CSV table of C-alpha atoms in Angstrom, one decimal:
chain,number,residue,atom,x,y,z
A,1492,UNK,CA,0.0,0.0,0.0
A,1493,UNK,CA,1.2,3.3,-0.6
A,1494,UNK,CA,1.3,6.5,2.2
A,1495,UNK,CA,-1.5,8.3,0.4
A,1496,UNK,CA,-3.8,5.8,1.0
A,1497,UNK,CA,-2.8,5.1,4.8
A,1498,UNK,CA,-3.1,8.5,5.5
A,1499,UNK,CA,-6.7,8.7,4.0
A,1500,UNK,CA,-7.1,5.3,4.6
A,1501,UNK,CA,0.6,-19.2,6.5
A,1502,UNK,CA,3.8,-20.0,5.9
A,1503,UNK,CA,4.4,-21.4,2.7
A,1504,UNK,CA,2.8,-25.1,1.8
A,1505,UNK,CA,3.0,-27.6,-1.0
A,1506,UNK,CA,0.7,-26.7,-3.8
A,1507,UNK,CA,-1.8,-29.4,-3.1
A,1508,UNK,CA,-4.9,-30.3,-5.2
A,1509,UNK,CA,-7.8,-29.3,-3.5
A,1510,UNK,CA,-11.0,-31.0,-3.3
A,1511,UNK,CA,-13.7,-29.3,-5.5
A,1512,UNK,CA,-16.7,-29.0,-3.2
A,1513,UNK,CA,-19.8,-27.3,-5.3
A,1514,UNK,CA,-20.9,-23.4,-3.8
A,1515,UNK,CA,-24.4,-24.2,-3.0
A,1516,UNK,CA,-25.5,-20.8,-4.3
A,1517,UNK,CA,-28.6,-20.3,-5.0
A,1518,UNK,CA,-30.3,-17.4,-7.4
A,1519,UNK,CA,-30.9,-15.2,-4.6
A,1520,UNK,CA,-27.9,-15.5,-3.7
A,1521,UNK,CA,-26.8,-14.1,-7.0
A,1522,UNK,CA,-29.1,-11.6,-6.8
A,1523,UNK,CA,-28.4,-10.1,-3.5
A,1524,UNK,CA,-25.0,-11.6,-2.1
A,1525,UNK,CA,-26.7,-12.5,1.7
A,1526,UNK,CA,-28.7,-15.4,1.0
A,1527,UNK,CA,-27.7,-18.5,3.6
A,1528,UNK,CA,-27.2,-21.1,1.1
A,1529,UNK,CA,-27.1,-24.7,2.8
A,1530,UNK,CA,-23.3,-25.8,3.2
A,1531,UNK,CA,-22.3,-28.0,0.4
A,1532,UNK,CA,-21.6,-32.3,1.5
A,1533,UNK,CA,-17.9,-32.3,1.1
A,1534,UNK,CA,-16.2,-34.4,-1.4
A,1535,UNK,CA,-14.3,-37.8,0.1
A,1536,UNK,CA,-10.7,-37.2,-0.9
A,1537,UNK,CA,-9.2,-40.8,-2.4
A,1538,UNK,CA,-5.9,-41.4,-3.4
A,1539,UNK,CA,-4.5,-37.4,-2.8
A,1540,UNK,CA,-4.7,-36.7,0.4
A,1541,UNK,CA,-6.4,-36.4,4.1
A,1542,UNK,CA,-9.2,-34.2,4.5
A,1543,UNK,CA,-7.5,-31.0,6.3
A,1544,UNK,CA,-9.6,-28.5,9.0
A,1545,UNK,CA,-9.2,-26.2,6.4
A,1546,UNK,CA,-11.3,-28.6,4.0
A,1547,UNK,CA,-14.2,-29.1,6.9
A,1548,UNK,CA,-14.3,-25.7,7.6
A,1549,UNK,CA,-14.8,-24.7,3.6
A,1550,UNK,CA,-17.2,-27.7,3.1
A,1551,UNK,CA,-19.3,-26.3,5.8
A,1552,UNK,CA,-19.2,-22.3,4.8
A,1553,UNK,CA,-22.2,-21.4,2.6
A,1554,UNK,CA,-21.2,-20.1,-0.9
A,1555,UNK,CA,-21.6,-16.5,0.4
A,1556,UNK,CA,-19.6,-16.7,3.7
A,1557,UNK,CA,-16.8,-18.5,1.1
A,1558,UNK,CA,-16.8,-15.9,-1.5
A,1559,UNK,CA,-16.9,-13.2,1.7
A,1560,UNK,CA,-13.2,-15.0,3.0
A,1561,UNK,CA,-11.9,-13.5,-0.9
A,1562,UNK,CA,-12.1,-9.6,0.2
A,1563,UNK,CA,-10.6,-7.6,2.7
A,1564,UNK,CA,-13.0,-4.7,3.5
A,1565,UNK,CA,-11.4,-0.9,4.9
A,1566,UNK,CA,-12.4,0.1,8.7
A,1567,UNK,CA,-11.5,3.1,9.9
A,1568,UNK,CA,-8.9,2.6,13.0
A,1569,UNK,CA,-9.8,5.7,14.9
A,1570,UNK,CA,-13.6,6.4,14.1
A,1571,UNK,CA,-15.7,3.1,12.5
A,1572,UNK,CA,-18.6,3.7,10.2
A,1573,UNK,CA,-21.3,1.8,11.4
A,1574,UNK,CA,-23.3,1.6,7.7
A,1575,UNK,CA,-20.0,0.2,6.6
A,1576,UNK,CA,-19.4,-1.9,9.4
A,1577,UNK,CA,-23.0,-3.6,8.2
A,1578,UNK,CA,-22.1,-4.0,5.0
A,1579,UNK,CA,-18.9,-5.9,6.0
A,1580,UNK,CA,-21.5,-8.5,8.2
A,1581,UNK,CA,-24.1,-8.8,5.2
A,1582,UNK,CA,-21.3,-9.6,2.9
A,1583,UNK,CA,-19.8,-11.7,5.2
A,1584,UNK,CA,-16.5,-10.3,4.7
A,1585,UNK,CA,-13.5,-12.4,6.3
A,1586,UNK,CA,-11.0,-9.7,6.5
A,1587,UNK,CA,-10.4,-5.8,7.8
A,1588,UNK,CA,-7.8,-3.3,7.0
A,1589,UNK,CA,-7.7,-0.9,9.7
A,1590,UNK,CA,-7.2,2.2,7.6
A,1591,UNK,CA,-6.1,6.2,8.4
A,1592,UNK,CA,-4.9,7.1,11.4
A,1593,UNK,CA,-5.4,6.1,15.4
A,1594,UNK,CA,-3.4,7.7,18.2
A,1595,UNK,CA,-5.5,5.7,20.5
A,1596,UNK,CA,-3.4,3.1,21.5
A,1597,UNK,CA,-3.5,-1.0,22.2
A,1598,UNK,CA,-5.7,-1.0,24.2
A,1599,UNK,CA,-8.3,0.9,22.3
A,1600,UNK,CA,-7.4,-0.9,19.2
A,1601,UNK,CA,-7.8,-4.5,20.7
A,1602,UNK,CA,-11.3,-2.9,21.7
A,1603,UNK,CA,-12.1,-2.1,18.6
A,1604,UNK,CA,-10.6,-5.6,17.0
A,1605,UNK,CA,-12.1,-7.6,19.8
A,1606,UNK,CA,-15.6,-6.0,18.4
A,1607,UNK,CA,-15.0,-6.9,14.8
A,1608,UNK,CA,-14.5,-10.6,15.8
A,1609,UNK,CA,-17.2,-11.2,18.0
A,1610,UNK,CA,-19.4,-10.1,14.3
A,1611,UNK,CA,-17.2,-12.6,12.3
A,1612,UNK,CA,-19.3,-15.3,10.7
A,1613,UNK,CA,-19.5,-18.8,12.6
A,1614,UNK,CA,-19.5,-22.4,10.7
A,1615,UNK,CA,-21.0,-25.4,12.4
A,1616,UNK,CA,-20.9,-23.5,15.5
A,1617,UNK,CA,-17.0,-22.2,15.6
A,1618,UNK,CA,-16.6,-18.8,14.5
A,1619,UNK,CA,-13.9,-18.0,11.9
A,1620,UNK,CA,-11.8,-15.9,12.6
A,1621,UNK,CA,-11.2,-12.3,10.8
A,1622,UNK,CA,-7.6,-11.3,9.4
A,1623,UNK,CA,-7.1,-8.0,11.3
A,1624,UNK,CA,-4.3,-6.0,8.9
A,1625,UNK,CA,-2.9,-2.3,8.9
A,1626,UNK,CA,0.3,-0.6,7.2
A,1627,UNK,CA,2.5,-0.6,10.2
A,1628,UNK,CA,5.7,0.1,8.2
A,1629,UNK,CA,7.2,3.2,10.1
A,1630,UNK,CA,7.8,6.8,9.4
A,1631,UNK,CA,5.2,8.6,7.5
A,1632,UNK,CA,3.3,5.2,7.0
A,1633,UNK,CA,2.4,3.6,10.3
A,1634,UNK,CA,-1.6,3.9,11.1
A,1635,UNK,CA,-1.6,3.1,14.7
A,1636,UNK,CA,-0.3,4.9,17.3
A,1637,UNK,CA,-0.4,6.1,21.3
A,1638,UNK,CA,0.0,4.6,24.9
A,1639,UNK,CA,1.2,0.6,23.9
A,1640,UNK,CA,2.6,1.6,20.2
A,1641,UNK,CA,6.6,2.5,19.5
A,1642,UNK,CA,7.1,5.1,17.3
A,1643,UNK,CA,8.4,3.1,14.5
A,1644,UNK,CA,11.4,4.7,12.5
A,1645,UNK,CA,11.1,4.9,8.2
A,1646,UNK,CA,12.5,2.1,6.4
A,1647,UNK,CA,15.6,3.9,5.0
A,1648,UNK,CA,16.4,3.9,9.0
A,1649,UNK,CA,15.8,0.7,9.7
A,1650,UNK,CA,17.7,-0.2,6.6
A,1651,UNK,CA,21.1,1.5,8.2
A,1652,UNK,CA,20.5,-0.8,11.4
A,1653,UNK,CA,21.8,-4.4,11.5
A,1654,UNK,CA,20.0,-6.5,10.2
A,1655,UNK,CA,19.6,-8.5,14.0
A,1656,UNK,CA,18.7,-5.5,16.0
A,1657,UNK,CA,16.1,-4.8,13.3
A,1658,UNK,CA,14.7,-8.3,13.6
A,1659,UNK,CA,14.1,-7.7,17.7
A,1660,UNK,CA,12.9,-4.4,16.7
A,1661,UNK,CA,10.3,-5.7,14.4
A,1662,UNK,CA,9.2,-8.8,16.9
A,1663,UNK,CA,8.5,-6.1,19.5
A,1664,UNK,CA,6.3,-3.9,17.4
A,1665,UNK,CA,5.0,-7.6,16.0
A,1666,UNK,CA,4.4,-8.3,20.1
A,1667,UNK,CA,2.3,-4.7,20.3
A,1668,UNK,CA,0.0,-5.1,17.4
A,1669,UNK,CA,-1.2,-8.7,18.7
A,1670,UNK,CA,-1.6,-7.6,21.8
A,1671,UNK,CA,-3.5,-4.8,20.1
A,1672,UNK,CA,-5.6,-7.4,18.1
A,1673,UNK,CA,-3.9,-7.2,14.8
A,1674,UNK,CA,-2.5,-10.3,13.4
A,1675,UNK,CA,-1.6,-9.4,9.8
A,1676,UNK,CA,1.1,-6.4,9.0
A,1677,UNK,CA,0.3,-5.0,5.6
A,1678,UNK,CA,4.5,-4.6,5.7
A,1679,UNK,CA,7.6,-5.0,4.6
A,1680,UNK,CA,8.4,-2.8,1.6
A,1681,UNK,CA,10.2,-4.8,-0.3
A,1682,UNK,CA,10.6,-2.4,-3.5
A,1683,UNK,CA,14.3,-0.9,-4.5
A,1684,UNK,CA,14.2,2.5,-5.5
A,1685,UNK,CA,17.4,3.5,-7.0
A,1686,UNK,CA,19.5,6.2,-5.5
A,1687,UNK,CA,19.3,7.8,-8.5
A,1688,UNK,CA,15.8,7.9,-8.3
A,1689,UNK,CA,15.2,8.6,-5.1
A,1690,UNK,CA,12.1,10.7,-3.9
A,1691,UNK,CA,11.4,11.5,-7.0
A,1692,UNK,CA,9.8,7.8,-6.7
A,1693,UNK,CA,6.5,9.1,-5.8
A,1694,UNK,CA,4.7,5.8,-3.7
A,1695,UNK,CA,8.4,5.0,-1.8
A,1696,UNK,CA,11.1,7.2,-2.5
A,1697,UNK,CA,8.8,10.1,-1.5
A,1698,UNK,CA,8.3,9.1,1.6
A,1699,UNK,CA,11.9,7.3,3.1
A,1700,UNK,CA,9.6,3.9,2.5
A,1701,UNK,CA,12.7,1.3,1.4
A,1702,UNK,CA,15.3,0.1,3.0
A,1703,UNK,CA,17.6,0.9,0.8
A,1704,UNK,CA,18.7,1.5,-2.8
A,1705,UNK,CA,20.3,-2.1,-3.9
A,1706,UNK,CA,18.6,-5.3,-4.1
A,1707,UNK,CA,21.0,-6.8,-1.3
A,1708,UNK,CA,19.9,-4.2,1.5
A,1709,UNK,CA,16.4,-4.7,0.7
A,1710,UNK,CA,16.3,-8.3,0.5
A,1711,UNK,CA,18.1,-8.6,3.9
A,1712,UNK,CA,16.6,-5.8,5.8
A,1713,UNK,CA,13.1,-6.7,4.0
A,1714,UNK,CA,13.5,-10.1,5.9
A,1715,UNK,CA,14.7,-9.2,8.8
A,1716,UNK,CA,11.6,-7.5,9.8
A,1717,UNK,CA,9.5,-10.3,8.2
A,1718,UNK,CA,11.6,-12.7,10.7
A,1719,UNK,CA,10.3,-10.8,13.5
A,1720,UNK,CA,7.1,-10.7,13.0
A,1721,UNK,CA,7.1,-14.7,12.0
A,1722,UNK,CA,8.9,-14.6,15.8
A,1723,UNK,CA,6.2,-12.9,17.4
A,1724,UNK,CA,3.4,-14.8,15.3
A,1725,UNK,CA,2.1,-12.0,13.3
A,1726,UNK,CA,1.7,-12.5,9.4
A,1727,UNK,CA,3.9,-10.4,6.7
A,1728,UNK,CA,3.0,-9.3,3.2
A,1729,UNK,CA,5.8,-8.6,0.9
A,1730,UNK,CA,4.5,-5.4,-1.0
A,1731,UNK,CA,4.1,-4.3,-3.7
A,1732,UNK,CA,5.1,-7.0,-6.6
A,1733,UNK,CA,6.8,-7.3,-8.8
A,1734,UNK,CA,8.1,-3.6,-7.4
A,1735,UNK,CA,7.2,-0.2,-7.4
A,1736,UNK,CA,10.9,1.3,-6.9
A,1737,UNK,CA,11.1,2.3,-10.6
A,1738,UNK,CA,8.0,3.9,-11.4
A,1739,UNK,CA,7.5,7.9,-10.6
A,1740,UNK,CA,3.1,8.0,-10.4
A,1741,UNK,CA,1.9,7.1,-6.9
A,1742,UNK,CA,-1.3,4.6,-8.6
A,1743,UNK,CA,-3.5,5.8,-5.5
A,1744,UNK,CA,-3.4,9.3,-7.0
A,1745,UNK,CA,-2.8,8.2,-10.7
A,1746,UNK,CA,-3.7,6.6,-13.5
A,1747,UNK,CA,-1.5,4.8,-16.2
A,1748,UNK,CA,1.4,4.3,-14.1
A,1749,UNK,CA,4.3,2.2,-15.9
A,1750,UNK,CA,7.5,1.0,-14.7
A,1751,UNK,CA,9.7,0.6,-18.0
A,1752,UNK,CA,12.8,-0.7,-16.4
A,1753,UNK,CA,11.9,-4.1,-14.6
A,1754,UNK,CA,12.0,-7.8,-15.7
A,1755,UNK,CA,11.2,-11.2,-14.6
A,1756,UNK,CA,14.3,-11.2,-13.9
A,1757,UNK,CA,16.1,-8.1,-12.9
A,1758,UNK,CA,18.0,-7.6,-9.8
A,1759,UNK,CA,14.9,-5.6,-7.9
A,1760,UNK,CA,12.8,-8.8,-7.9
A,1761,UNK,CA,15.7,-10.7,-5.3
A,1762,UNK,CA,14.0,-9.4,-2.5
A,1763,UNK,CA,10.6,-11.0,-3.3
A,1764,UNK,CA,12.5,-14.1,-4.1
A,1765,UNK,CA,14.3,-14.6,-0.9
A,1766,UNK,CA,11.5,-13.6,1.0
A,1767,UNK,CA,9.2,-16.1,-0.6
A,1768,UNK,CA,12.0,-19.1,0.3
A,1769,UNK,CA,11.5,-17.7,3.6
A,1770,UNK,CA,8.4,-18.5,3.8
A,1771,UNK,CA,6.3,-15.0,3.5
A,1772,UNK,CA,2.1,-15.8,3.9
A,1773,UNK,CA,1.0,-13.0,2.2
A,1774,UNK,CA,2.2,-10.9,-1.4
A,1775,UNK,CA,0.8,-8.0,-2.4
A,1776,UNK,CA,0.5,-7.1,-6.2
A,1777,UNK,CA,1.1,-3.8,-7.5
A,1778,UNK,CA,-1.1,-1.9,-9.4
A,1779,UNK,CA,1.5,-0.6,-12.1
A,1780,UNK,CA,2.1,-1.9,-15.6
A,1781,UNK,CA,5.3,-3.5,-16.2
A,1782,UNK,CA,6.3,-2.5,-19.9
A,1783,UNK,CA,9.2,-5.3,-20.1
A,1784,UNK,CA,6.7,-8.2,-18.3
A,1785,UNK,CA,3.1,-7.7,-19.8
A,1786,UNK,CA,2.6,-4.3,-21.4
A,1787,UNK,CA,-1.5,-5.2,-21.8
A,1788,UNK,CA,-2.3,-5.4,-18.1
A,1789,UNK,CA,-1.5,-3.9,-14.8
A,1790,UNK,CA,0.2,-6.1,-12.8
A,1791,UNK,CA,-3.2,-6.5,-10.2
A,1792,UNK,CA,-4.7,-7.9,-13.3
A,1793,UNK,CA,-2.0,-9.9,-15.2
A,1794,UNK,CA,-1.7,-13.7,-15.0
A,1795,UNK,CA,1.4,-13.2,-16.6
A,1796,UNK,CA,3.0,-11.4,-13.2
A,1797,UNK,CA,0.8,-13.2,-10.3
A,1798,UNK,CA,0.9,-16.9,-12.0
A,1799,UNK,CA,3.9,-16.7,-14.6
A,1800,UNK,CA,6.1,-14.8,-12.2
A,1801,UNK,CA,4.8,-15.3,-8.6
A,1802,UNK,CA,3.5,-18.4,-8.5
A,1803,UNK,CA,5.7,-20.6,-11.1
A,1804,UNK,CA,9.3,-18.8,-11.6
A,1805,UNK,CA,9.3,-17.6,-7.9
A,1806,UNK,CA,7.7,-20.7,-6.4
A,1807,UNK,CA,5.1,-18.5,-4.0
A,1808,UNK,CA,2.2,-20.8,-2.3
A,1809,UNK,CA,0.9,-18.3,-0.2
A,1810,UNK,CA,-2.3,-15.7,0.0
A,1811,UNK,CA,-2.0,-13.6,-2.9
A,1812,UNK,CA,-3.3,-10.0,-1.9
A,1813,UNK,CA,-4.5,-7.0,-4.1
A,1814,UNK,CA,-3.4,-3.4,-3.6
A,1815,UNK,CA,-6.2,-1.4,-3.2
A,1816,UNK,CA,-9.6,-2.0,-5.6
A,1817,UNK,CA,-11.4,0.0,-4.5
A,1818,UNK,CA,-10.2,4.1,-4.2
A,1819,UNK,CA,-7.3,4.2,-6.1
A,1820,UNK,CA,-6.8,6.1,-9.3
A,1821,UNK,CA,-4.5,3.4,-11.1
A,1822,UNK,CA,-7.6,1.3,-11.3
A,1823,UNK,CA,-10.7,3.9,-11.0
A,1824,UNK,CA,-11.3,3.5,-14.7
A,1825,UNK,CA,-12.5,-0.1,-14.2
A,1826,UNK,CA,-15.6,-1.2,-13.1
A,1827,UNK,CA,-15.5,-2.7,-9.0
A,1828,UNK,CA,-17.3,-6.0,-10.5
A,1829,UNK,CA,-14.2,-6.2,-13.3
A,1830,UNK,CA,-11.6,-5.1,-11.1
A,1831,UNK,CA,-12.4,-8.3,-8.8
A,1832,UNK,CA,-13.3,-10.4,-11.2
A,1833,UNK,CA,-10.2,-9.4,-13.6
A,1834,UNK,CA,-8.0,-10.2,-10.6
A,1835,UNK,CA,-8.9,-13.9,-9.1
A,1836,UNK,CA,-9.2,-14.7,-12.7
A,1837,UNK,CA,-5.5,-14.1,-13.1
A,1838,UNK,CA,-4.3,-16.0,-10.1
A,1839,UNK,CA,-5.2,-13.3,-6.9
A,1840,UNK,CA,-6.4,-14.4,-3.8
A,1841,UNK,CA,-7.6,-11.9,-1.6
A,1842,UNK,CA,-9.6,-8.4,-2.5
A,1843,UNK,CA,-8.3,-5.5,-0.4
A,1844,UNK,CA,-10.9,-2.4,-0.9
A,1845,UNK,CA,-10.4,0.6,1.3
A,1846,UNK,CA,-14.1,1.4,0.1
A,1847,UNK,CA,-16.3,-1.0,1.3
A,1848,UNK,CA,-19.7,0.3,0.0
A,1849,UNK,CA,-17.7,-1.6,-3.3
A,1850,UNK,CA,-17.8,-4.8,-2.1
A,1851,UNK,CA,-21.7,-5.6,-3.0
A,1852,UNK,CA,-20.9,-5.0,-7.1
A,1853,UNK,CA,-17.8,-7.2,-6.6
A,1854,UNK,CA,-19.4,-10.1,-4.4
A,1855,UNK,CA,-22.5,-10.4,-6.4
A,1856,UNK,CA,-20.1,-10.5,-9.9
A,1857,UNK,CA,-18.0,-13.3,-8.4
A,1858,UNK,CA,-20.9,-15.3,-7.1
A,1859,UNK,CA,-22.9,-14.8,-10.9
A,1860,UNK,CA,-19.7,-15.7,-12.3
A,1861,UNK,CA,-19.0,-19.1,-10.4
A,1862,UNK,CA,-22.2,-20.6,-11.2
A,1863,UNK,CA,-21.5,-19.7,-15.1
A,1864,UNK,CA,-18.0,-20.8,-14.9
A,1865,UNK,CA,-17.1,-24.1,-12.8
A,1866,UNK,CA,-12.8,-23.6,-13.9
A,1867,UNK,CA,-13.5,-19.8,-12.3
A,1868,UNK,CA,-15.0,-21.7,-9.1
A,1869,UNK,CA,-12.2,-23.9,-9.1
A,1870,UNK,CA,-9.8,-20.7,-9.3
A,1871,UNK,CA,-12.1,-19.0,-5.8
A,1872,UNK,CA,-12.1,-22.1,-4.6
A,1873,UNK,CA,-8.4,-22.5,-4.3
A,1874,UNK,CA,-7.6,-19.2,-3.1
A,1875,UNK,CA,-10.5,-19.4,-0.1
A,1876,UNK,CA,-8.3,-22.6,0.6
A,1877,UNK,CA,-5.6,-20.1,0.8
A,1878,UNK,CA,-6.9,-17.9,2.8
A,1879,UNK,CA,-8.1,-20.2,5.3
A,1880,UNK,CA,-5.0,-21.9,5.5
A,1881,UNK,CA,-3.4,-18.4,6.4
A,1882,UNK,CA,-6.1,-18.2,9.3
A,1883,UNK,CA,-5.8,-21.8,10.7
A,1884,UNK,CA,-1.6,-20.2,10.7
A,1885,UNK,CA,-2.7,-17.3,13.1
A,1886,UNK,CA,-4.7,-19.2,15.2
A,1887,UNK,CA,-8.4,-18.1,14.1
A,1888,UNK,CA,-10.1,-21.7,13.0
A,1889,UNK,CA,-11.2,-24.3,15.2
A,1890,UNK,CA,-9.9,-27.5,14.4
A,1891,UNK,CA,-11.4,-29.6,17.1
């Protein structure tokens, strides 16, 4: 995510075949995106594998509670709207962004989180757990604040501090969002801005966002900080793929952004890489054009970059997570129902829309769109698997 929109705003697996259980949606489902579909009979599993608590818990979801796991709605961290707040429960959205700006503290915050869960949607009596994010990168882009929060330093600090102290640094802040109820960090930057760029990079550079200005920094630093929050149990997201270190348009406040420079396999993409053998849960996709990788589609909507690049050169098994859908310029010239569709249909996992009063269009277009399109289902399917996987990781399914 970039600055402008904060301040306005499981560890990898082995790709596994999952079992195709039908969504039970029925038309009015289609029609208005709340109906309580019966949960589908799961499919027996024979000869691939053993039927995981991520499998029960899907087989149990109704098709809109599943297609509600696929989008992460915005919430404002200091001052909730309560008519957005209802349209997160009717869509039965499985994941928050805390967006803008709090000075309120922990212990406000876990109020405020603690709220959110106790509306999350239950299955066969367990409740599943929401994914509770922010940007909680540092400097000029760190949404929560106050009594129980440090005062986190920009990335080109921490990228002049060793690379262990910075690791302890980033477990401790790790430690303060959980016990604030956060349990997904919408963090590290883990794009290279050349030097000779600099803040004339308007999304990064701008703002002291990276850790540096080679690949090697950023690849260390970048994992350093995702080390400590694997340490203290809070989820990472690699951002913003495959890099938004070379472009100068910020794509929250502009359209037709393209970065000319980068490859599949240029130096600036190492940091991803190494990451992703790490084992980081969560990337997030840029919504840039890459000239040099597919000059047709931004990279939010190009299978070429999230399954060519991501998932099959760089080997990543993890959530897959949009940059904003929902206010940003770079993508306001698409319709919401296309800009979700257009993304899980090239290999995206998880919807993030700062705008919630988007997420009807979008729901309501996936849902029409599964029934019409069983290898689209089988797409949603697999990312909801994903997803859930990365809850069952922080502790939000029960798996009695």
């Amino acid at each position: 995510m970039t600055s402008q929109r904060t301040s306005s705003r499981g560890s990898r697996g082995r790709r596994a075949l999952w079992p195709v259980v039908p969504l039970a949606v029925s038309l009015a489902a289609v029609g208005l995106g709340v109906a309580q579909a019966a949960p589908a009979d799961p499919v027996p599993v024979t000869g691939v594998r053993a039927v995981t608590c991520v499998d029960r818990v899907f087989a149990g979801m109704t098709g809109p509670q599943r297609v509600g796991q696929l989008f992460m709605g915005g919430v404002n961290a200091s001052l909730p709207d309560q008519k957005r707040l209802q349209v997160l429960r009717q869509y039965h959205v499985g994941s928050v962004f805390l967006a803008g700006r709090s000075k309120s503290g922990t212990r406000a915050t876990k109020s405020l989180a603690d709220g959110l869960q106790a509306k999350a949607d239950t299955v066969a009596g367990h409740r599943v757990g929401l994914l509770v994010s922010t940007d909680q990168e540092g400097g000029q882009v760190q949404v929560l604040s106050g009594p129980g929060f440090s005062t986190i330093p920009s990335g080109l600090v921490q990228g002049s501090w060793s690379t262990s102290k910075l690791r302890s640094s980033a477990a401790l802040w790790a430690k303060q969002l959980k016990a604030a109820g956060v349990n997904l960090n919408l963090a590290p930057v883990t794009d290279v801005v050349p030097s000779s760029l600099g803040r004339d990079n308007a999304p990064i550079g701008r703002y002291d966002r990276e850790y540096g200005h080679t690949a090697t920094t950023v690849a260390s630093h970048s994992g350093a900080f995702a080390a400590g929050f694997a340490q203290s149990k809070v989820l990472a997201t690699l951002k913003h793929f495959p890099g938004l270190g070379y472009v100068r348009g910020n794509t929250d406040t502009t359209a037709n952004v393209v970065d000319s420079v980068t490859t599949g396999s240029s130096a600036s993409i190492t940091p991803f890489r190494s990451g992703i053998k790490a084992g980081a849960p969560f990337v997030m996709i840029s919504l840039a054009t890459y000239s040099r990788i597919d000059a047709k589609h931004r990279a939010v909507f190009s299978s070429t970059v999230i399954q060519k690049l991501l998932r099959t050169s760089l080997g990543f098994r993890g959530v897959v997570v949009s940059d904003d859908l929902g206010n940003a310029v770079a993508v306001r010239s698409v319709l919401p129902a296309d800009r979700a569709l257009a993304f899980l249909n090239a290999g995206g996992d998880q919807i993030l829309t700062v705008e919630p009063n988007l997420i009807p269009a979008m729901a309501k277009a996936v849902q029409a769109r599964m029934t019409q399109n069983p290898a689209f289902r089988l797409k949603v399917d697999q990312s909801i698997h994903r997803i859930l996987a990365a809850k069952q990781k922080a502790g939000l399914l029960y798996c009695g």
